[in-house]
Amino acid sequence: MADSTIPSLVMFIASIILAAAVSGVLINTVGGVSRAVDAQGGDLATNIETDVEIISDAGSPVYDDGTGEVTLLVKNTGQRSLPADATVLDVMLDGQYQTDVTVTEVTGAPEWGRGDVVEVVVGVGPLGAGDHRVKLVTRGDEEVFTFRA
């Protein structure tokens, strides 16, 4: 009986040590996954609460060939306020990313609140005659506007 007690005790202690080591690794892993899910959930909530609409009339002259600029009116229809500057928008014209973008809040406020309208001016230079397409992307929301130059 004494012959089997000592090896059983050694095996029991080794099992306890191994279980403690494994549980420590699992706790760290679960904590990391939990933090990642929280962060992604916050980003998703921001994207869901962000929505804009291009309210310019496609029949109106949005392109001025004298200045080489496309001017659009964009309304914040989402739940979140956005900064009234070009950092919040990615603009593509006919599939080309545009960097000469100016955003101005129509009322002059520093923030683009819910229901507020901004004027987006894109310096594009000369455009050929025909149909053109502007795509605005802000925090996951995409809007497309087609016009004729």
Tab-separated table of C-alpha atoms in Angstrom:
chain	number	residue	atom	x	y	z
A	1	MET	CA	0.000	0.000	0.000
A	2	ALA	CA	2.826	2.377	0.805
A	3	ASP	CA	4.428	1.581	-2.528
A	4	SER	CA	1.536	3.100	-4.498
A	5	THR	CA	0.912	6.121	-2.260
A	6	ILE	CA	4.070	8.106	-3.035
A	7	PRO	CA	3.838	7.790	-6.848
A	8	SER	CA	0.133	8.674	-6.656
A	9	LEU	CA	0.933	11.740	-4.570
A	10	VAL	CA	3.642	12.836	-7.038
A	11	MET	CA	1.224	12.376	-9.947
A	12	PHE	CA	-1.479	14.344	-8.108
A	13	ILE	CA	0.890	17.271	-7.407
A	14	ALA	CA	2.132	17.246	-11.014
A	15	SER	CA	-1.485	17.278	-12.237
A	16	ILE	CA	-2.293	20.281	-10.023
A	17	ILE	CA	0.783	22.191	-11.276
A	18	LEU	CA	-0.064	21.401	-14.906
A	19	ALA	CA	-3.701	22.455	-14.426
A	20	ALA	CA	-2.582	25.757	-12.859
A	21	ALA	CA	-0.243	26.486	-15.778
A	22	VAL	CA	-2.904	25.683	-18.397
A	23	SER	CA	-5.552	27.765	-16.627
A	24	GLY	CA	-3.175	30.757	-16.524
A	25	VAL	CA	-2.672	30.571	-20.291
A	26	LEU	CA	-6.401	30.157	-20.913
A	27	ILE	CA	-7.288	33.135	-18.714
A	28	ASN	CA	-4.887	35.382	-20.662
A	29	THR	CA	-6.207	34.110	-24.003
A	30	VAL	CA	-9.853	34.566	-23.059
A	31	GLY	CA	-9.092	38.064	-21.736
A	32	GLY	CA	-7.418	39.017	-25.037
A	33	VAL	CA	-10.321	37.692	-27.087
A	34	SER	CA	-12.792	39.540	-24.873
A	35	ARG	CA	-10.939	42.852	-25.317
A	36	ALA	CA	-10.808	42.353	-29.097
A	37	VAL	CA	-14.554	41.645	-29.266
A	38	ASP	CA	-15.288	44.761	-27.184
A	39	ALA	CA	-13.136	46.939	-29.447
A	40	GLN	CA	-14.665	45.540	-32.630
A	41	GLY	CA	-18.164	45.957	-31.199
A	42	GLY	CA	-17.454	49.630	-30.480
A	43	ASP	CA	-16.167	50.164	-34.033
A	44	LEU	CA	-19.214	48.432	-35.457
A	45	ALA	CA	-21.547	50.604	-33.373
A	46	THR	CA	-19.782	53.713	-34.696
A	47	ASN	CA	-20.207	52.496	-38.273
A	48	ILE	CA	-23.863	51.607	-37.772
A	49	GLU	CA	-24.634	55.007	-36.252
A	50	THR	CA	-22.923	56.848	-39.144
A	51	ASP	CA	-25.019	57.616	-42.207
A	52	VAL	CA	-24.847	60.396	-44.788
A	53	GLU	CA	-26.907	61.198	-47.866
A	54	ILE	CA	-25.911	63.191	-50.930
A	55	ILE	CA	-28.745	65.667	-51.358
A	56	SER	CA	-27.436	67.463	-54.452
A	57	ASP	CA	-29.720	67.289	-57.475
A	58	ALA	CA	-28.225	65.183	-60.265
A	59	GLY	CA	-29.864	67.524	-62.777
A	60	SER	CA	-28.179	70.617	-61.343
A	61	PRO	CA	-24.730	71.722	-62.499
A	62	VAL	CA	-22.481	70.213	-59.785
A	63	TYR	CA	-19.372	70.518	-61.983
A	64	ASP	CA	-17.913	73.920	-62.825
A	65	ASP	CA	-15.564	73.592	-65.793
A	66	GLY	CA	-14.201	77.095	-65.102
A	67	THR	CA	-12.779	76.098	-61.710
A	68	GLY	CA	-12.521	72.350	-62.303
A	69	GLU	CA	-14.480	71.620	-59.127
A	70	VAL	CA	-17.329	69.281	-58.278
A	71	THR	CA	-19.551	70.640	-55.487
A	72	LEU	CA	-21.918	68.342	-53.576
A	73	LEU	CA	-24.261	68.917	-50.658
A	74	VAL	CA	-24.161	66.065	-48.145
A	75	LYS	CA	-26.505	65.655	-45.153
A	76	ASN	CA	-25.656	63.788	-41.954
A	77	THR	CA	-28.629	61.457	-41.422
A	78	GLY	CA	-26.917	59.243	-38.843
A	79	GLN	CA	-26.939	59.244	-35.048
A	80	ARG	CA	-23.383	60.551	-34.645
A	81	SER	CA	-21.882	63.977	-35.157
A	82	LEU	CA	-18.863	64.044	-37.433
A	83	PRO	CA	-16.000	66.526	-37.783
A	84	ALA	CA	-16.743	69.101	-40.470
A	85	ASP	CA	-13.512	68.491	-42.362
A	86	ALA	CA	-12.105	66.358	-45.159
A	87	THR	CA	-10.547	63.782	-42.802
A	88	VAL	CA	-13.921	62.108	-42.300
A	89	LEU	CA	-14.568	61.501	-46.029
A	90	ASP	CA	-12.883	59.417	-48.694
A	91	VAL	CA	-13.841	60.676	-52.142
A	92	MET	CA	-13.461	58.837	-55.433
A	93	LEU	CA	-14.346	60.280	-58.823
A	94	ASP	CA	-14.651	57.826	-61.699
A	95	GLY	CA	-12.735	55.282	-59.620
A	96	GLN	CA	-9.822	57.633	-58.812
A	97	TYR	CA	-9.124	58.594	-55.199
A	98	GLN	CA	-9.294	62.377	-54.743
A	99	THR	CA	-7.059	64.303	-52.341
A	100	ASP	CA	-8.089	67.899	-53.143
A	101	VAL	CA	-11.256	67.831	-50.996
A	102	THR	CA	-12.693	70.664	-48.913
A	103	VAL	CA	-15.593	70.149	-46.494
A	104	THR	CA	-17.452	73.160	-45.128
A	105	GLU	CA	-20.397	73.033	-42.721
A	106	VAL	CA	-23.137	75.133	-44.331
A	107	THR	CA	-24.054	76.875	-41.049
A	108	GLY	CA	-20.384	77.412	-40.157
A	109	ALA	CA	-20.455	75.090	-37.137
A	110	PRO	CA	-17.236	73.177	-36.364
A	111	GLU	CA	-19.130	69.893	-36.123
A	112	TRP	CA	-21.322	68.145	-38.665
A	113	GLY	CA	-24.287	67.250	-36.445
A	114	ARG	CA	-27.324	65.117	-37.187
A	115	GLY	CA	-29.464	66.804	-39.843
A	116	ASP	CA	-26.713	69.291	-40.743
A	117	VAL	CA	-25.494	69.771	-44.303
A	118	VAL	CA	-21.920	70.185	-45.507
A	119	GLU	CA	-20.641	71.387	-48.839
A	120	VAL	CA	-18.030	69.032	-50.287
A	121	VAL	CA	-15.840	70.635	-52.959
A	122	VAL	CA	-13.576	68.322	-54.947
A	123	GLY	CA	-10.879	69.863	-57.135
A	124	VAL	CA	-10.741	67.526	-60.118
A	125	GLY	CA	-9.514	69.672	-63.010
A	126	PRO	CA	-10.974	69.264	-66.474
A	127	LEU	CA	-13.533	66.486	-66.948
A	128	GLY	CA	-14.562	65.065	-70.284
A	129	ALA	CA	-18.158	65.363	-71.411
A	130	GLY	CA	-20.459	62.563	-70.318
A	131	ASP	CA	-21.491	60.745	-67.177
A	132	HIS	CA	-19.286	60.766	-64.084
A	133	ARG	CA	-19.588	59.033	-60.744
A	134	VAL	CA	-18.589	60.302	-57.289
A	135	LYS	CA	-18.367	57.867	-54.387
A	136	LEU	CA	-18.207	59.168	-50.810
A	137	VAL	CA	-17.164	56.842	-47.986
A	138	THR	CA	-17.349	57.804	-44.328
A	139	ARG	CA	-16.860	55.310	-41.492
A	140	GLY	CA	-18.207	52.393	-43.483
A	141	ASP	CA	-21.120	54.245	-45.100
A	142	GLU	CA	-20.930	54.583	-48.892
A	143	GLU	CA	-22.918	56.941	-51.097
A	144	VAL	CA	-22.738	57.193	-54.878
A	145	PHE	CA	-23.715	60.211	-56.986
A	146	THR	CA	-23.835	60.238	-60.774
A	147	PHE	CA	-23.791	63.459	-62.780
A	148	ARG	CA	-23.237	64.665	-66.336
A	149	ALA	CA	-20.480	67.122	-67.211
